[in-house]
mmCIF file of C-alpha atoms and ligand atoms in Angstrom:
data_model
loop_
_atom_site.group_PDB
_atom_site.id
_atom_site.type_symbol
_atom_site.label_atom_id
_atom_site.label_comp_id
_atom_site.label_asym_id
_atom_site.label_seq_id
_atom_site.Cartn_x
_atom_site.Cartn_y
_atom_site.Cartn_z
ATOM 1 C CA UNK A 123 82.952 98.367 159.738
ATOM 2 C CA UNK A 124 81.676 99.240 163.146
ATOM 3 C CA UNK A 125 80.164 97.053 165.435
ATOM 4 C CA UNK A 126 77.265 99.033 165.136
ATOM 5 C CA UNK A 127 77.129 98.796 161.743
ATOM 6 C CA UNK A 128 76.842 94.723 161.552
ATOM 7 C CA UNK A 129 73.804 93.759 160.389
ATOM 8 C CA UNK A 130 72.773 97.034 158.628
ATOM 9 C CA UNK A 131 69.039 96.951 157.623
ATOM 10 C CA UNK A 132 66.877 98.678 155.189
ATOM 11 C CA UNK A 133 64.607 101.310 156.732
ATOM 12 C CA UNK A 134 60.968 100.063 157.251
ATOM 13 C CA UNK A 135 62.220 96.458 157.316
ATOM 14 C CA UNK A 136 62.043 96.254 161.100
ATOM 15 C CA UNK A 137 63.818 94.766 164.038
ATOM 16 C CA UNK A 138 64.984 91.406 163.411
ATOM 17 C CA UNK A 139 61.788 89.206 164.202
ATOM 18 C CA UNK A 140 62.178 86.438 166.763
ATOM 19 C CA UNK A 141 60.323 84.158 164.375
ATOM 20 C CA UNK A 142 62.803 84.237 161.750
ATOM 21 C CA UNK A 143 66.168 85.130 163.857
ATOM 22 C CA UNK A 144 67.865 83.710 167.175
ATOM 23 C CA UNK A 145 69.304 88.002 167.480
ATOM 24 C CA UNK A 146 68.840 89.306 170.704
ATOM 25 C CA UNK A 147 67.032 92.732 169.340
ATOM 26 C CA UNK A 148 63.479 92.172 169.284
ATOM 27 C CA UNK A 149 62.626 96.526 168.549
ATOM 28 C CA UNK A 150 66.010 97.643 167.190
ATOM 29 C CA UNK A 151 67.544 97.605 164.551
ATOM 30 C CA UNK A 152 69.912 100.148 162.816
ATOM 31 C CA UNK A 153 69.613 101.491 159.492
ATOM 32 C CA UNK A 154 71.267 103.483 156.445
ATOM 33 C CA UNK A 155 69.083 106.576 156.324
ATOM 34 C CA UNK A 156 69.041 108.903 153.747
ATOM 35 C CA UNK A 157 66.763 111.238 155.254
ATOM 36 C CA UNK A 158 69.441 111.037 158.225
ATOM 37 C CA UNK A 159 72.460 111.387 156.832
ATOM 38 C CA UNK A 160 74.105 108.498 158.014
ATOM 39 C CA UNK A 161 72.997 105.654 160.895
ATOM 40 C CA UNK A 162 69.519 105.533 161.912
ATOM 41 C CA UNK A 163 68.429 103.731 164.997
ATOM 42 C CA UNK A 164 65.094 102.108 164.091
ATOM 43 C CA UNK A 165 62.395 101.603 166.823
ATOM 44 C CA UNK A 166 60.151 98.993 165.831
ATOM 45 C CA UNK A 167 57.026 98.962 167.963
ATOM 46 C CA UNK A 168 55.295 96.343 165.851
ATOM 47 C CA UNK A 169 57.541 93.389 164.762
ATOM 48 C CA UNK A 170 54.523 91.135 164.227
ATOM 49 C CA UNK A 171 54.668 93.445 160.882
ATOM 50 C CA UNK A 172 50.952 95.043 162.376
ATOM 51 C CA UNK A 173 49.590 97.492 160.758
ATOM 52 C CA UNK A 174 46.794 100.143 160.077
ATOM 53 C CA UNK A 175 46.932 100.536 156.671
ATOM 54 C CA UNK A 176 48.157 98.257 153.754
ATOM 55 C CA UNK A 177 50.186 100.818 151.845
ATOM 56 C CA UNK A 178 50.277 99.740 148.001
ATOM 57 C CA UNK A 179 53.891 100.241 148.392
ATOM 58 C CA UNK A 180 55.040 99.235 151.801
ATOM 59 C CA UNK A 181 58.064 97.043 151.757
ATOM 60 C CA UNK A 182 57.665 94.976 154.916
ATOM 61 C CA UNK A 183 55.080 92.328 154.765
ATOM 62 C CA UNK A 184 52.187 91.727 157.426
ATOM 63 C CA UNK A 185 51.745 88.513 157.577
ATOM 64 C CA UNK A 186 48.322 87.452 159.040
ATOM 65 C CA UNK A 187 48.049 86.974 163.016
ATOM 66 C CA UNK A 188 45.250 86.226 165.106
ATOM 67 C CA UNK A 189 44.301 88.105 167.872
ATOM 68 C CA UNK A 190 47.810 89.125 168.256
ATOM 69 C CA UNK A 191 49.182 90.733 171.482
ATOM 70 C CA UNK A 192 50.934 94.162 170.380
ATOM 71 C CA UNK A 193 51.776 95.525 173.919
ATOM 72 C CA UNK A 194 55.597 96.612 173.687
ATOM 73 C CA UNK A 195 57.476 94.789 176.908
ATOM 74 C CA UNK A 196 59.141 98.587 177.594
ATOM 75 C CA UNK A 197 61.537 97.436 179.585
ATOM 76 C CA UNK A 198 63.027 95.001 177.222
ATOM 77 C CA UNK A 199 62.660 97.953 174.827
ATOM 78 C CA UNK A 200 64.511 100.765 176.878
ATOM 79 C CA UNK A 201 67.225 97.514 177.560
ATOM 80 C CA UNK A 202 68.027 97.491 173.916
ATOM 81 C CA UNK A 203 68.108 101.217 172.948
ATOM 82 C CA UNK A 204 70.361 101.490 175.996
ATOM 83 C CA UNK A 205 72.591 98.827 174.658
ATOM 84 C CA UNK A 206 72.885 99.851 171.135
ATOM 85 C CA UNK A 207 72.923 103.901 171.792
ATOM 86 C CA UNK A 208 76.017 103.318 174.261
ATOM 87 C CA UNK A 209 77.838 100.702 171.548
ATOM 88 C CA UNK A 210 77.758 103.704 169.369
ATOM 89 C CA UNK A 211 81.403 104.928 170.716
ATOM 90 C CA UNK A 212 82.292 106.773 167.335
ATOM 91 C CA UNK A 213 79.208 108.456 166.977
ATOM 92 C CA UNK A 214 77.571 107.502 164.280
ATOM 93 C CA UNK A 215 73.866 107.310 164.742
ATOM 94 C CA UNK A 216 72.105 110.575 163.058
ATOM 95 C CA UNK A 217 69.029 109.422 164.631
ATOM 96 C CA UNK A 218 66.644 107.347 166.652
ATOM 97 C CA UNK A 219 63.524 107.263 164.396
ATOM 98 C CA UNK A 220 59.978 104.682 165.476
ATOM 99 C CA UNK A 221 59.019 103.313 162.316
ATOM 100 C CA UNK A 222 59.374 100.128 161.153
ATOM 101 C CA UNK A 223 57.428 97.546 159.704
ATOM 102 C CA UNK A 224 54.424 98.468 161.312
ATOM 103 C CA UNK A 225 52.135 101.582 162.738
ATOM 104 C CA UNK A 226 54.124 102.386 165.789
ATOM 105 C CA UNK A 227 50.754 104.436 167.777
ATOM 106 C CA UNK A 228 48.705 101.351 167.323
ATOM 107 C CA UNK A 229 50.221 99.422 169.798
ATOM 108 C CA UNK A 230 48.340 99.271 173.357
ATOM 109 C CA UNK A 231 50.935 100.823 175.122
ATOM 110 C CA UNK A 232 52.214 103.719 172.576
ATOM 111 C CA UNK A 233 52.704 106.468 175.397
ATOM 112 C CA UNK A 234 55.009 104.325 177.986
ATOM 113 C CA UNK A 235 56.542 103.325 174.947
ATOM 114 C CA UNK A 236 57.180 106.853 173.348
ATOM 115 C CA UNK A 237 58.490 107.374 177.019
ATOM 116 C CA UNK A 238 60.394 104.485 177.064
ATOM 117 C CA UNK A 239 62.144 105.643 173.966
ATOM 118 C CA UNK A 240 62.934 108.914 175.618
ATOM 119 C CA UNK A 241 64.197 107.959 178.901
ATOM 120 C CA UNK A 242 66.753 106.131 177.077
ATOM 121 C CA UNK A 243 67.929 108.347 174.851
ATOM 122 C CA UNK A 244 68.304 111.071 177.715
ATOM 123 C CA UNK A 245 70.289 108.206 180.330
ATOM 124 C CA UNK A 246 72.280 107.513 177.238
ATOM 125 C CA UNK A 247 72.658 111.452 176.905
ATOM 126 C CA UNK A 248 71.820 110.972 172.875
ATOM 127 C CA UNK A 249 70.507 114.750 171.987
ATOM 128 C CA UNK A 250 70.037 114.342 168.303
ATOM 129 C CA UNK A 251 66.623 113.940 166.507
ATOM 130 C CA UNK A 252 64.534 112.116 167.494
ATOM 131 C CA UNK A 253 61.465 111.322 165.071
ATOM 132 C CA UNK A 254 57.955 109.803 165.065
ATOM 133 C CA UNK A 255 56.537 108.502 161.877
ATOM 134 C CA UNK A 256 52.502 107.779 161.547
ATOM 135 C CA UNK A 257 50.205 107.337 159.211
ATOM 136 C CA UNK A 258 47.924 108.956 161.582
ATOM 137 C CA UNK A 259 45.245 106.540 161.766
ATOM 138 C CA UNK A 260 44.912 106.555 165.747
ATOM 139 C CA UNK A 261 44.908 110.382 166.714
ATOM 140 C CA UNK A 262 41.207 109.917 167.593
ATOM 141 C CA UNK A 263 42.594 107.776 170.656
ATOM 142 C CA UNK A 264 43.181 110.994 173.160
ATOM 143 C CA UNK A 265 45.822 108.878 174.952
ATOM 144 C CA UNK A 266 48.167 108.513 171.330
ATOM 145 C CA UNK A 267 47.158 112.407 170.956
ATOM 146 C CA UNK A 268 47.849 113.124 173.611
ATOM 147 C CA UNK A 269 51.284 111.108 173.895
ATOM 148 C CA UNK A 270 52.619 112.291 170.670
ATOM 149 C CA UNK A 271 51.651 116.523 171.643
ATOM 150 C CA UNK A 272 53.890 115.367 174.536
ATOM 151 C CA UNK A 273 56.495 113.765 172.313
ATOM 152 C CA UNK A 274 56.860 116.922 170.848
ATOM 153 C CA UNK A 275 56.698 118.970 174.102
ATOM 154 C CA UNK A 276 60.127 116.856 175.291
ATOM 155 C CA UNK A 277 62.284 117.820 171.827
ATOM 156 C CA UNK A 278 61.090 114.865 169.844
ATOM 157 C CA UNK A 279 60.142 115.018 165.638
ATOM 158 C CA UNK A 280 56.566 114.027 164.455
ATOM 159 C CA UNK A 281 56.587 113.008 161.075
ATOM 160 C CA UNK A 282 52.893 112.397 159.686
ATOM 161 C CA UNK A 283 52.168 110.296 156.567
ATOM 162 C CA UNK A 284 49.824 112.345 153.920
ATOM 163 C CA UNK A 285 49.609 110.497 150.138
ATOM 164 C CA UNK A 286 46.256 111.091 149.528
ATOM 165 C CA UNK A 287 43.366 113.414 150.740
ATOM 166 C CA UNK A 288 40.539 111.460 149.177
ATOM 167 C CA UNK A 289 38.524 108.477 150.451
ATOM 168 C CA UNK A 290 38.978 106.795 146.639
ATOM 169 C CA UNK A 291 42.750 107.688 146.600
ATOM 170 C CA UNK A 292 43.404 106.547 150.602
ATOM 171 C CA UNK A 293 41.794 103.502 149.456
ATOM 172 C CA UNK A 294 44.089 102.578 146.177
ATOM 173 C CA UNK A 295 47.450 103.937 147.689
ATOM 174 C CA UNK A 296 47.030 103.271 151.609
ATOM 175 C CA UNK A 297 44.303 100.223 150.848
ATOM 176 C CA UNK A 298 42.016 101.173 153.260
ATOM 177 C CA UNK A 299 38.472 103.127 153.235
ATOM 178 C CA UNK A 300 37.415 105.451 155.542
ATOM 179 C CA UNK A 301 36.226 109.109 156.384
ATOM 180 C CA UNK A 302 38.783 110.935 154.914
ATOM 181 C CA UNK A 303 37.498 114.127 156.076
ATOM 182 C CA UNK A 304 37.514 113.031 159.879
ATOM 183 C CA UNK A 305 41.403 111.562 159.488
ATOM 184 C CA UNK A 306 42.554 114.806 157.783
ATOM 185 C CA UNK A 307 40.860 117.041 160.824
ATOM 186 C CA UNK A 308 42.661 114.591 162.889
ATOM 187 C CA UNK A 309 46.242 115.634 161.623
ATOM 188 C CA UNK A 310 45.082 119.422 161.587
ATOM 189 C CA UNK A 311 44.042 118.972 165.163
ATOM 190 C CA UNK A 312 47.447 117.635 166.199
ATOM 191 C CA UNK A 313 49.071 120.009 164.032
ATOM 192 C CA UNK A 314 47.193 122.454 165.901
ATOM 193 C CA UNK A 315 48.997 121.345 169.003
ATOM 194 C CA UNK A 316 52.001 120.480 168.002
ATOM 195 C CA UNK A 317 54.499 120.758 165.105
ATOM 196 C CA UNK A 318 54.703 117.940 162.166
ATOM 197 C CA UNK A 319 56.266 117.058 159.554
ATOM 198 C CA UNK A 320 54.274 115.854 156.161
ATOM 199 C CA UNK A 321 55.760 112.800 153.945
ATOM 200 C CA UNK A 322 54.075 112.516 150.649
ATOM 201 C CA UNK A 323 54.790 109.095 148.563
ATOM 202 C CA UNK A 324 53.814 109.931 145.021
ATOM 203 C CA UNK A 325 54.477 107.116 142.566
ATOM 204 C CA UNK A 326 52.817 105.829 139.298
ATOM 205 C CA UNK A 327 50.561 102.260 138.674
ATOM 206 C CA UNK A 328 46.949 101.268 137.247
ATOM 207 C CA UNK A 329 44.056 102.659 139.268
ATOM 208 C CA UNK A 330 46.376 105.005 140.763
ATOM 209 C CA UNK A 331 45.527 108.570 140.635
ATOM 210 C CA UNK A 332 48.315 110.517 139.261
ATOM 211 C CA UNK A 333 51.493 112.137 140.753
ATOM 212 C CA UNK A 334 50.162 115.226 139.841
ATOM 213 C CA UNK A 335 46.646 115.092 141.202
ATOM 214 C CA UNK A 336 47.813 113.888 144.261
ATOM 215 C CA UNK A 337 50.614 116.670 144.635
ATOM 216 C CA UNK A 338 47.789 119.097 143.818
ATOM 217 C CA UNK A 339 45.320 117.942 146.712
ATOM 218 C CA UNK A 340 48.316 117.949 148.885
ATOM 219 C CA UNK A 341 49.714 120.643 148.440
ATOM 220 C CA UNK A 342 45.890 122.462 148.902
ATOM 221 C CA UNK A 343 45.151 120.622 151.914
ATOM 222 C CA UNK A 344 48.194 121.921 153.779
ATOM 223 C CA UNK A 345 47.529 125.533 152.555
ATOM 224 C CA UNK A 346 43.796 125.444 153.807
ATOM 225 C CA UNK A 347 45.285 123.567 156.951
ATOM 226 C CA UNK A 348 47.772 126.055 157.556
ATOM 227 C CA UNK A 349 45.413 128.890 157.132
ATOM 228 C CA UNK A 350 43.599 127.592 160.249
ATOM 229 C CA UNK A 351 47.271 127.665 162.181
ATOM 230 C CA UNK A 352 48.250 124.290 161.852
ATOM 231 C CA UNK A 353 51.925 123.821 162.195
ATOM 232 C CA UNK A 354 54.027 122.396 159.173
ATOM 233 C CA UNK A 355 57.254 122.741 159.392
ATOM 234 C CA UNK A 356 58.788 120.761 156.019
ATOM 235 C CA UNK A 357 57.512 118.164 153.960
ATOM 236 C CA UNK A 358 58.949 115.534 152.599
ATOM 237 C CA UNK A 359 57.930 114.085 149.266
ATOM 238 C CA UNK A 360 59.438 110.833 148.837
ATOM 239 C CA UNK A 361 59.090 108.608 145.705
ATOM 240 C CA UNK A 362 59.536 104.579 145.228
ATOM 241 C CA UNK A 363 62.808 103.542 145.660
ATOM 242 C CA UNK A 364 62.302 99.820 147.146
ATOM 243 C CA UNK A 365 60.650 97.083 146.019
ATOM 244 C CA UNK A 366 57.420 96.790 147.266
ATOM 245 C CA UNK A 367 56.467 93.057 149.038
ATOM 246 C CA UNK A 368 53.364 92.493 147.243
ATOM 247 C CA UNK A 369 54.369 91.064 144.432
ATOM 248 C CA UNK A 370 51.315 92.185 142.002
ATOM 249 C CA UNK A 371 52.508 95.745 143.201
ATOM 250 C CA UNK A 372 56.456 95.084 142.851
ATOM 251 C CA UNK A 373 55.441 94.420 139.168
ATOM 252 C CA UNK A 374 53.621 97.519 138.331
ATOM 253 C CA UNK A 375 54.095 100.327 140.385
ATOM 254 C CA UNK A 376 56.426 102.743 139.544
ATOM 255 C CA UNK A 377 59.025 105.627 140.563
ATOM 256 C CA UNK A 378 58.202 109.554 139.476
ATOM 257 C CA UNK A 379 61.600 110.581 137.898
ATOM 258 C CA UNK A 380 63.969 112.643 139.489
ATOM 259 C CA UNK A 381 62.909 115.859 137.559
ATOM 260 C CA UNK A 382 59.355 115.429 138.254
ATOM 261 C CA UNK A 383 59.443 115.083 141.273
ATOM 262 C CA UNK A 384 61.269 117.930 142.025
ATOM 263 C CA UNK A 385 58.761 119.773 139.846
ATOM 264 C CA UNK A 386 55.753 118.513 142.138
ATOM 265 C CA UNK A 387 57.784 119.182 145.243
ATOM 266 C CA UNK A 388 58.516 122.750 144.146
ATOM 267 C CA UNK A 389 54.349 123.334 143.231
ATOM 268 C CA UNK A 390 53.847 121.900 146.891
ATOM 269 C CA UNK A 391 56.208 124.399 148.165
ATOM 270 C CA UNK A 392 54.648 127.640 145.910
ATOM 271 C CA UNK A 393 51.007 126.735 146.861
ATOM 272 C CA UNK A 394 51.076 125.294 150.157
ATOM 273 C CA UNK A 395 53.581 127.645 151.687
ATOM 274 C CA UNK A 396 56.036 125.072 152.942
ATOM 275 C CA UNK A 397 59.278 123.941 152.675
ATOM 276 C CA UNK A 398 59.686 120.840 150.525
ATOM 277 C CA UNK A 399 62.691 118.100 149.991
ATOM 278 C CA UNK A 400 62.588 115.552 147.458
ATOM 279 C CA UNK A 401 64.087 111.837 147.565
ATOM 280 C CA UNK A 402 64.020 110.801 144.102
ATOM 281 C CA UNK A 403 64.348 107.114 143.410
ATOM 282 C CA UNK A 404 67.933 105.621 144.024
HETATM 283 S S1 SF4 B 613 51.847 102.772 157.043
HETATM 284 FE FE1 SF4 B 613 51.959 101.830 154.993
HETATM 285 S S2 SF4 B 613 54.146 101.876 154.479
HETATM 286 FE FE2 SF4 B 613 54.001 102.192 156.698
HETATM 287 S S3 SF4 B 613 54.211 100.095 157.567
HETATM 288 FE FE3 SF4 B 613 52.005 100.534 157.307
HETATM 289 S S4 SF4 B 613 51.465 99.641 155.324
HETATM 290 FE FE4 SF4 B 613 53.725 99.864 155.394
#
């Protein structure tokens, strides 16, 4: 095994918290990525475990913190990219994705750490993908817009979480409530400015609209968005395949199967004029 593949973590799980871990990588941590191909350095902006949603299905847990301070120390940050994108002498990172166990544009700082992210991968001369995922919550901040149009401007992947396009079905898949219709103009906005990608979890569990409902307001969503030139360039329709941390939801949620999925990823595809992959359960 590679040095660089010690301490292999799951996607989403995060950097290893200083609470729980005397490692010296506080944002980084590397991964086995399907959706990669191979390595994935993870970026984790949030390793309190903060977040703007409380996705039925999220694997990492959030535990409870008060008033807690989410600036990213960038420095530190760009210290360990540097160090882990130049220990990666056999070339095996695919990636350098900012995800994690958290919302990575809710942090205080998100642009100077987007750039932080980008100055090292260019002084480490990495020139693969490098990707963005959001659930999208903070585009009406013009300073996170504004930092992720110019994520995109530099060569850089913006990947933009979409499992629901109804306040009732935001509220039982990504637990919160709000004005759907504002956040969904918020991701046609950006997509206005900038290209995305769209990942779609679709899974079954009580007071859970269906897989096919939800495909179906998807898939109509994007059409009507990209009618009005927003820029789409794949989506991604992803399905359980870990077990979620909440333990009520670990015991009754539940994967689409392999088949239909791919059937709900190829309707996506015929109505909203996209390209679609599918990651069935593994
Ligand atoms: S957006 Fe959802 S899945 Fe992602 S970290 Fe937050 S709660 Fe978890």
């Amino acid at each position: 095994m590679s040095d660089l593949a010690h301490h292999l973590r799951d996607p989403g799980d995060g950097a290893e918290r200083p609470v729980d871990s005397p490692l010296p990588f506080r944002y980084v941590y590397v991964a086995r990525s399907r959706r990669s191909g191979g390595l994935s350095l993870g970026v984790d902006l949030t390793p309190q475990g903060h977040c703007s949603f409380s996705c039925v299905y999220c694997q990492a847990s959030h535990p409870p913190v008060s008033n807690p301070d989410l600036t990213v120390d960038t420095e530190r940050l760009r210290d360990e990219l540097l160090r882990k994108l130049r220990a990666d002498a056999a070339g095996e990172l695919r990636d350098v994705v900012l995800a994690g166990s958290g919302e990575p544009t809710s942090v205080p700082n998100a642009p100077a750490a987007f750039d932080a992210v980008r100055q090292a991968c260019d002084e480490a001369g990495f020139r693969l993908p490098r990707r963005i995922y959001t659930n999208a919550r903070h585009l009406a901040n013009p300073s996170v817009f504004d930092a992720l149009v110019a994520w995109t401007a530099a060569g850089g992947e913006l990947w933009v979480k979409l499992d629901a396009t109804r306040p009732e079905a935001f509220e039982a898949i990504n637990g919160r409530r709000f004005d759907a219709a504002s956040h969904l103009a918020g991701i046609w906005r950006l997509a206005q400015a900038a290209p995305i990608g769209v990942q779609t979890m679709l899974l079954q569990g009580p007071s859970l609209p269906t897989p096919a409902d939800l495909a179906l307001d998807v898939a109509e969503a994007i059409a009507a968005a990209r009618a009005q030139g927003a820029q789409i360039r794949e989506v991604h329709v992803v399905t359980l395949s870990r077990v979620p941390s909440d333990p009520r939801s670990a015991s009754v949620l539940r994967a689409v199967d392999a088949d239909g999925l791919a059937a709900l990823g190829a309707m996506i595809a015929s109505r909203g004029g996209v390209p679609v992959r599918t990651f069935p359960s593994r």
